[in-house]
CSV table of C-alpha atoms and ligand atoms in Angstrom, one decimal:
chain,number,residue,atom,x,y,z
A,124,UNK,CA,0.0,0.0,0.0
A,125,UNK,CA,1.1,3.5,-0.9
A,126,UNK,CA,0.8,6.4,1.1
A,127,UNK,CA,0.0,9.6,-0.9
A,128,UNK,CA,0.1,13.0,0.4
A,129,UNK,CA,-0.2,15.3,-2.6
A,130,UNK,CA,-2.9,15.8,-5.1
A,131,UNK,CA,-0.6,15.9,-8.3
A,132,UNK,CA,1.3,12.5,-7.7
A,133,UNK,CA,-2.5,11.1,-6.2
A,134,UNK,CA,-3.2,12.5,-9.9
A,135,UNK,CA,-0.5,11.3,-11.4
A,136,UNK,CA,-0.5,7.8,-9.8
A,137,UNK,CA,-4.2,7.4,-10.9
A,138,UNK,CA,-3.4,8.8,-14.7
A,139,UNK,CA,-0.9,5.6,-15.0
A,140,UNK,CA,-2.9,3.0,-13.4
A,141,UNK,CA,-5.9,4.4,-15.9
A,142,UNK,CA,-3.4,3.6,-19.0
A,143,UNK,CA,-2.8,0.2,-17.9
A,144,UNK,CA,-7.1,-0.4,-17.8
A,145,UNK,CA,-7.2,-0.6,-14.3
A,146,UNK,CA,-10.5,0.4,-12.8
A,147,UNK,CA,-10.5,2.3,-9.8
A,148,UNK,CA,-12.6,1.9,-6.1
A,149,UNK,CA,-12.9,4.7,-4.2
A,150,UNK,CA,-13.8,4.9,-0.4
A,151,UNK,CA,-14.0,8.8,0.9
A,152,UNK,CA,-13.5,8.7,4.7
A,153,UNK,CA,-12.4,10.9,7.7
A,154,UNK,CA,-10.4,7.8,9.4
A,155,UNK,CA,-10.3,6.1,12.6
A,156,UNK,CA,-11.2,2.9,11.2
A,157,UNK,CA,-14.2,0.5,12.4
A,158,UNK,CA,-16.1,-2.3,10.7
A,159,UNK,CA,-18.4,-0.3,8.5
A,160,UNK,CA,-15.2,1.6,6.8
A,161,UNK,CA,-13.7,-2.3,6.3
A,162,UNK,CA,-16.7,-3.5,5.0
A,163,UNK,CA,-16.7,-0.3,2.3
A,164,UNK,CA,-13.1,-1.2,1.3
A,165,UNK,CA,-13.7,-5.0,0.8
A,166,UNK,CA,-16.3,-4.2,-1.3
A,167,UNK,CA,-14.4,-1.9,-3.3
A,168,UNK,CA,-11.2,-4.4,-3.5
A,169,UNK,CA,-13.6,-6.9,-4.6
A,170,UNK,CA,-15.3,-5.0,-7.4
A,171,UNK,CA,-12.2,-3.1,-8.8
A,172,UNK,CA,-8.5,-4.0,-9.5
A,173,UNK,CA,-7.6,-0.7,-7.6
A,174,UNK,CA,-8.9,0.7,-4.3
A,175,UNK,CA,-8.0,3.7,-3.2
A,176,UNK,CA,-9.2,5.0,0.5
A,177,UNK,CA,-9.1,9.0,1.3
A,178,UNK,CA,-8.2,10.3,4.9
A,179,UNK,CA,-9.4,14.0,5.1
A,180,UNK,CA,-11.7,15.5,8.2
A,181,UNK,CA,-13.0,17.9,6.2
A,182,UNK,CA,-12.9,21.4,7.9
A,183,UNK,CA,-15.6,23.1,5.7
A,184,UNK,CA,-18.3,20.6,6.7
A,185,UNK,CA,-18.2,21.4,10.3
A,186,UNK,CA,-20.0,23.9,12.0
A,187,UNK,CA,-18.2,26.3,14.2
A,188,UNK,CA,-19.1,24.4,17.6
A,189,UNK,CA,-18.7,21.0,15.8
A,190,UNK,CA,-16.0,18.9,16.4
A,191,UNK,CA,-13.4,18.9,14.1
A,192,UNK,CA,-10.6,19.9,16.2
A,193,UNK,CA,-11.1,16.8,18.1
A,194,UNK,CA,-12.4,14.3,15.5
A,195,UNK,CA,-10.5,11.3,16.9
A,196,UNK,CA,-7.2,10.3,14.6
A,197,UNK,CA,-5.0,7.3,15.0
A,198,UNK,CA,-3.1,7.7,11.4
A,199,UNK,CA,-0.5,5.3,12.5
A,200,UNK,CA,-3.6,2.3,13.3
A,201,UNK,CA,-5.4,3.1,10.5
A,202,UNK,CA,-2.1,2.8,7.9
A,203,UNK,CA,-1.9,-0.8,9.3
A,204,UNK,CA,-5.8,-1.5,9.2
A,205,UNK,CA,-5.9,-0.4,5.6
A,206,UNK,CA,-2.8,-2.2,4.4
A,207,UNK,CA,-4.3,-5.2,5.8
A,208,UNK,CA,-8.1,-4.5,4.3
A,209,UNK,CA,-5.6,-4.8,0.7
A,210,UNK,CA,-6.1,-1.2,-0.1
A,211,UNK,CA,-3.4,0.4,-3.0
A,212,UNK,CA,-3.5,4.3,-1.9
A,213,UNK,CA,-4.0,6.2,1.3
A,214,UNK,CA,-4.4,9.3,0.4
A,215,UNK,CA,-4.3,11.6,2.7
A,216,UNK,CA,-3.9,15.3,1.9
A,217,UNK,CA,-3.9,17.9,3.6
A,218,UNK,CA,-6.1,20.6,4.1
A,219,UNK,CA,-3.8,23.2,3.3
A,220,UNK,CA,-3.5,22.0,-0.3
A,221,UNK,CA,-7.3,20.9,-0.5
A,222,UNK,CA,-8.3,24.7,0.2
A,223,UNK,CA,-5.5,27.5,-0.5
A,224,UNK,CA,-6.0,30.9,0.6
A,225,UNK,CA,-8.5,32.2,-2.1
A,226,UNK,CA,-10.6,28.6,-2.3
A,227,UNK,CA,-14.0,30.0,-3.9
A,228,UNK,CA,-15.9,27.2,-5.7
A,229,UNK,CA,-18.7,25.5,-3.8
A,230,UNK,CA,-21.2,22.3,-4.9
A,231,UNK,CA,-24.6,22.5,-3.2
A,232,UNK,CA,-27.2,20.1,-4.1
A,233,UNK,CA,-30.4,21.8,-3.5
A,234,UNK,CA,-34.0,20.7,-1.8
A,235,UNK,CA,-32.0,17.5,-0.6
A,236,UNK,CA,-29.1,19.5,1.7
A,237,UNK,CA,-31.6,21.3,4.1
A,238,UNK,CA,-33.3,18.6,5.3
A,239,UNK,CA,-32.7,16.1,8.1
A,240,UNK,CA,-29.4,16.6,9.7
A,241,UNK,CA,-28.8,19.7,7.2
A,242,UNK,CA,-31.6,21.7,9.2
A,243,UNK,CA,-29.6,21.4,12.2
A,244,UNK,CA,-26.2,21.4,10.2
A,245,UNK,CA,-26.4,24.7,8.1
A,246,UNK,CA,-23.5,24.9,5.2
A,247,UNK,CA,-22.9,20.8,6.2
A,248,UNK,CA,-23.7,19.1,2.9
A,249,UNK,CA,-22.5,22.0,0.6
A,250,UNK,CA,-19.0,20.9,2.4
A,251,UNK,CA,-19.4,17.8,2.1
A,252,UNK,CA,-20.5,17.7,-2.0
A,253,UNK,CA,-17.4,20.2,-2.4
A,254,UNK,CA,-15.0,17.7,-0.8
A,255,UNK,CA,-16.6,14.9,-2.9
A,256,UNK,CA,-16.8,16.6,-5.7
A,257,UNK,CA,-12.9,17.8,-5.2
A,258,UNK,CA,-11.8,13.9,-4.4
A,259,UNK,CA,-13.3,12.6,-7.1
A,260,UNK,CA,-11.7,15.0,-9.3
A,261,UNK,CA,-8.2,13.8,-7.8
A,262,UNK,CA,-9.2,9.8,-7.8
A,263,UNK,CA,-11.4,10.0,-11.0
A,264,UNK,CA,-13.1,6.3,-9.7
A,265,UNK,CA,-14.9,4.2,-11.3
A,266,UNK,CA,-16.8,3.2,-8.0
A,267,UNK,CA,-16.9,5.0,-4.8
A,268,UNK,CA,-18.6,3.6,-1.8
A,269,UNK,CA,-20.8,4.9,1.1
A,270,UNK,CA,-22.6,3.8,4.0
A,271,UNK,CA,-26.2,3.7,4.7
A,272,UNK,CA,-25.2,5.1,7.9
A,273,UNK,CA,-24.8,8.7,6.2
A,274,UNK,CA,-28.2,7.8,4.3
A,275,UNK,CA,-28.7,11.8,3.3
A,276,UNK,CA,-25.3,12.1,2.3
A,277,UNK,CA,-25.3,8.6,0.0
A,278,UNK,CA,-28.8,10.0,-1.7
A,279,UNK,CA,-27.5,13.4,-2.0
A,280,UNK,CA,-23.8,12.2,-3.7
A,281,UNK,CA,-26.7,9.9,-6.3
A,282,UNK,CA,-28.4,13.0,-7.0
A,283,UNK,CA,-24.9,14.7,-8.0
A,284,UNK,CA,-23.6,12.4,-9.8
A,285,UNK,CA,-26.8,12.4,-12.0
A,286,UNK,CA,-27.6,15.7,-12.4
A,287,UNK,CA,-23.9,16.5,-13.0
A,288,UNK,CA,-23.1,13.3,-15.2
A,289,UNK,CA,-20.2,12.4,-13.4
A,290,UNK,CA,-19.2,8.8,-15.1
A,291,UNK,CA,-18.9,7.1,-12.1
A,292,UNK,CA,-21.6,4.4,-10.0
A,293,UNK,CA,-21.9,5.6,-6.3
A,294,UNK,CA,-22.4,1.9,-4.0
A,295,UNK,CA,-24.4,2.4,-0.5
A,296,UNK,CA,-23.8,-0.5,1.4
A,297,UNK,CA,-25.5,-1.5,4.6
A,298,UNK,CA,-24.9,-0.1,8.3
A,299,UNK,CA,-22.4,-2.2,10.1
A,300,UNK,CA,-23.5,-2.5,14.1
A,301,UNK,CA,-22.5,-3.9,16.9
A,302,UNK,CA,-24.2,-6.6,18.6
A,303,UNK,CA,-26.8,-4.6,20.3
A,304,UNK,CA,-27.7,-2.6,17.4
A,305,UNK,CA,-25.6,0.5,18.1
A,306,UNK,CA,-24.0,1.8,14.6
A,307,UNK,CA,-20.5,2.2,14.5
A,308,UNK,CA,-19.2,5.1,13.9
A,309,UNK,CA,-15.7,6.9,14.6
A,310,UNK,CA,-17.9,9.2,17.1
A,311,UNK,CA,-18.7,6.8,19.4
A,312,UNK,CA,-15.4,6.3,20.7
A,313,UNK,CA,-16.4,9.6,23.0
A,314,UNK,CA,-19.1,7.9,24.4
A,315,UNK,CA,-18.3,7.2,28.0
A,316,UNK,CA,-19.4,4.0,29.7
A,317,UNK,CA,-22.9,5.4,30.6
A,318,UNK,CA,-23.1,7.0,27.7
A,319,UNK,CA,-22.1,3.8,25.5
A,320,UNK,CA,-25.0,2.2,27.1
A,321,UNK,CA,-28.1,4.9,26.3
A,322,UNK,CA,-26.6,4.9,23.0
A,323,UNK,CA,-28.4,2.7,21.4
A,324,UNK,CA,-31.9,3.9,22.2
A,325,UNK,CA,-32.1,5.6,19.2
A,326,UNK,CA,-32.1,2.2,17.1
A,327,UNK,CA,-34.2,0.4,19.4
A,328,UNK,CA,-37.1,3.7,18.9
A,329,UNK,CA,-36.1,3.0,14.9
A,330,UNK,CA,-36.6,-0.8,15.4
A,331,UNK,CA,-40.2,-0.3,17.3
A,332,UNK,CA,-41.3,2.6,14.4
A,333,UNK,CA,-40.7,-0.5,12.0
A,334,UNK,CA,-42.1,-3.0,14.0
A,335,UNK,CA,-45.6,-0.4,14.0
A,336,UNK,CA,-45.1,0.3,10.1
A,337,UNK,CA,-45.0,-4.0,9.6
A,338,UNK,CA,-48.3,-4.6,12.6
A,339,UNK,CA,-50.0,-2.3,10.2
A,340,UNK,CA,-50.0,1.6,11.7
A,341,UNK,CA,-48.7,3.2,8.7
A,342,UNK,CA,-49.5,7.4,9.8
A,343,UNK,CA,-46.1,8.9,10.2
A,344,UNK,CA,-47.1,11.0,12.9
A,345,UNK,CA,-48.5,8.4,15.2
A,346,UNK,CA,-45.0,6.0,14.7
A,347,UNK,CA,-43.0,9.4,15.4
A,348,UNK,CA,-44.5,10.1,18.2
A,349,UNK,CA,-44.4,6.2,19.5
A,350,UNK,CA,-40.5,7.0,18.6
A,351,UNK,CA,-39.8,10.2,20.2
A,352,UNK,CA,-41.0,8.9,23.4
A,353,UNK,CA,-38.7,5.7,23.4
A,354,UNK,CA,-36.1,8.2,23.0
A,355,UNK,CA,-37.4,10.9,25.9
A,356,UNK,CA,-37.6,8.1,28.3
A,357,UNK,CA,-33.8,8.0,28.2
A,358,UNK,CA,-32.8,10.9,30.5
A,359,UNK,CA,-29.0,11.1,29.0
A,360,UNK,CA,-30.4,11.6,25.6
A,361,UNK,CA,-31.0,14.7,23.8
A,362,UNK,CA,-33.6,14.3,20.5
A,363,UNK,CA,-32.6,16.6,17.9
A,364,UNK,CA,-34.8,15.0,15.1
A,365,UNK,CA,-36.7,12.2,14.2
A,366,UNK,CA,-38.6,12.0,10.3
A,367,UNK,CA,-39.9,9.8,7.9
A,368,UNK,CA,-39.3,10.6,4.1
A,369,UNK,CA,-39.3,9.6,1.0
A,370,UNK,CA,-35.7,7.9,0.3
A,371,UNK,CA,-35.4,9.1,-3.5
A,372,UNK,CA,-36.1,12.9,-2.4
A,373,UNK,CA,-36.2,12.8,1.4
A,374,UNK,CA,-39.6,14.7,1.4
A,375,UNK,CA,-41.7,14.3,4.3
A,376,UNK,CA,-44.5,11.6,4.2
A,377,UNK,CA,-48.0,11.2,6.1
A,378,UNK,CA,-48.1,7.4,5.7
A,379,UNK,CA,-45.3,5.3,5.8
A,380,UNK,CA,-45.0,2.4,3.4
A,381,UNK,CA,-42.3,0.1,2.0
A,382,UNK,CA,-39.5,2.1,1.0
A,383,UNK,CA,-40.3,5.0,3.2
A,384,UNK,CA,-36.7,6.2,5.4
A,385,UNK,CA,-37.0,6.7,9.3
A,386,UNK,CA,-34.2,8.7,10.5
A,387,UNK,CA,-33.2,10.5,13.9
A,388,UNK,CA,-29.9,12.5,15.0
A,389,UNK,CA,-29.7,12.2,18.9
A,390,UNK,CA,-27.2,13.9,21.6
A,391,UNK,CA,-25.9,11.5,23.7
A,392,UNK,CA,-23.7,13.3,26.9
A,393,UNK,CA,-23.0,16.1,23.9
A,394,UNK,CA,-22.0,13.8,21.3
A,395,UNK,CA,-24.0,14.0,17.9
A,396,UNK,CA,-25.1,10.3,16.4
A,397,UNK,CA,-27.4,9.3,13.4
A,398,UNK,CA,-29.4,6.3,12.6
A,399,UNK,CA,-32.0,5.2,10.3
A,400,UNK,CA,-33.6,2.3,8.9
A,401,UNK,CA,-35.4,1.8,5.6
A,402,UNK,CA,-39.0,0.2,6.1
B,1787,LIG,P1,-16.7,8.7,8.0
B,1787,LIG,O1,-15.3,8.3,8.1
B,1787,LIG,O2,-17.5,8.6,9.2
B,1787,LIG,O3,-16.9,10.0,7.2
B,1787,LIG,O4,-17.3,7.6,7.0
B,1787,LIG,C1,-16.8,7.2,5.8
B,1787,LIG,C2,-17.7,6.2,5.1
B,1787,LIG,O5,-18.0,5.1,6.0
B,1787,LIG,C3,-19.1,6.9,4.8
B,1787,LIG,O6,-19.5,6.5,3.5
B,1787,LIG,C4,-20.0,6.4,5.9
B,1787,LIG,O7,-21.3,6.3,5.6
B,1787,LIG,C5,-19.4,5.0,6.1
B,1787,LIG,N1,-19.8,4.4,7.4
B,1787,LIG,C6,-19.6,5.0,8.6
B,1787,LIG,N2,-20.1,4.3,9.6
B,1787,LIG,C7,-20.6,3.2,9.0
B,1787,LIG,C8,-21.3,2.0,9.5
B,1787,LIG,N3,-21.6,1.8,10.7
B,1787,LIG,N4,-21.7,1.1,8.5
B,1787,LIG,C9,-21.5,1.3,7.2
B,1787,LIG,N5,-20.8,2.3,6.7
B,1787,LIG,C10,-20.4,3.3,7.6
């Protein structure tokens, strides 16, 4: 595996694997490996003859009080976790050379970016299609893969690369969990103990909306509602949103049905973590 800091020789590396008719993988992450990043890569090493991974925490999708500065990193672990997953590049740039003094050009994908978590995340999704947009300009892949973890972020990178014609396939693969149902994520590594444990009420109120949906109580607001209060019972957690929208638009629906996407962002002792499930 080969470590790559710069964009031109990332460019450069990619230009002469393209000669040779390789077809190129691409996972986009911010690092600090778990299961549902591994399970991203395999895919990618399965489906292509090159798989490249990015590490970048991406400064202009967080919000001011976010937590970029302390978005855990553990470059060193995650070298040796991706060598062994059988990646080819690492790229990891940096964010001086990602956005010089002077960066200007923005990607938004309207309707789709100020929904969900974007209502509570202003700006977040405009930094997160910019950084896409701006690694797949550097990787030009063939593939790139994303969780249904980061369900709004999956359906909004679809709806850029159609509308822009971007000549690549965008893979969403499933959420990766742990045994009680909590989803992984680099976040929960803050979680203390305590907080560990409360953690997972927000799937169990996502399990119970779907269990409603299948016994046949299909309007939206009664399964929210039967939701929410799972949630509210939990002292140590903080709701910040729970919906149920269509998945190929993420508008709102009045009655769920097969398809439909239930979602929730909670606060759990101050840290931020998302679920869904798809009914
Ligand atoms: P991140 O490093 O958190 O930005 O995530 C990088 C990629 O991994 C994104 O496509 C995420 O959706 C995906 N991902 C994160 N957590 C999970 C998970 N638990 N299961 C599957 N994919 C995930």
């Amino acid at each position: 595996m080969r470590i790559v800091r710069k964009i031109p020789l990332m460019q450069g590396l990619i230009k002469s694997e393209k000669k040779q008719g390789k077809s190129i993988g691409f996972v986009p992450t911010m690092g600090y490996f778990h299961q549902g990043h591994f399970s991203l890569m395999a895919k990618a090493r399965k489906d292509c003859d090159i798989a490249v991974v990015s590490i970048f925490v991406n400064p202009i999708q967080f919000g001011a009080q976010e937590d970029c500065q302390r978005y855990p990193k553990d470059l060193v672990r995650d070298k040796n976790l991706a060598k062994k997953a059988g990646v080819d590049y690492l790229f990891v740039p940096q964010k001086e050379e990602m956005y010089p003094e002077g960066f200007a050009a923005y990607g938004e994908v309207k309707g789709y970016s100020e929904t969900l978590c974007g209502l509570y995340r202003p700006g977040h999704f405009r930094g997160v299609v910019t950084v896409l947009l701006k690694l797949f300009n550097i990787v030009q892949p063939d593939k790139v893969y994303f969780g249904w973890k980061d369900v709004q972020q999956l359906i909004i990178i679809k709806k850029m690369a159609a509308d822009l014609n971007i000549p690549l396939k965008v893979v969403g693969l499933p959420t990766i969990r742990e045994k009680d149902g909590l989803a992984l994520s680099s976040r929960n590594s803050y979680l203390s103990p305590e907080a560990r444990k409360s953690a997972t009420v927000l799937y169990q109120a996502l399990k119970r909306m779907k269990n409603l949906v299948n016994s046949g109580i299909i309007e939206a607001k009664k399964v929210l509602t039967e939701g929410k209060k799972i949630i509210n019972s939990e002292p140590s957690v903080k709701l910040q949103y729970l919906a149920a929208v269509q998945a190929e638009d993420l508008t709102p629906v009045k009655k769920i049905k097969p398809g439909t996407l239930i979602a929730g962002a909670v606060f759990v002792d101050g840290t931020r973590l998302i679920d869904n499930l798809i009914i």
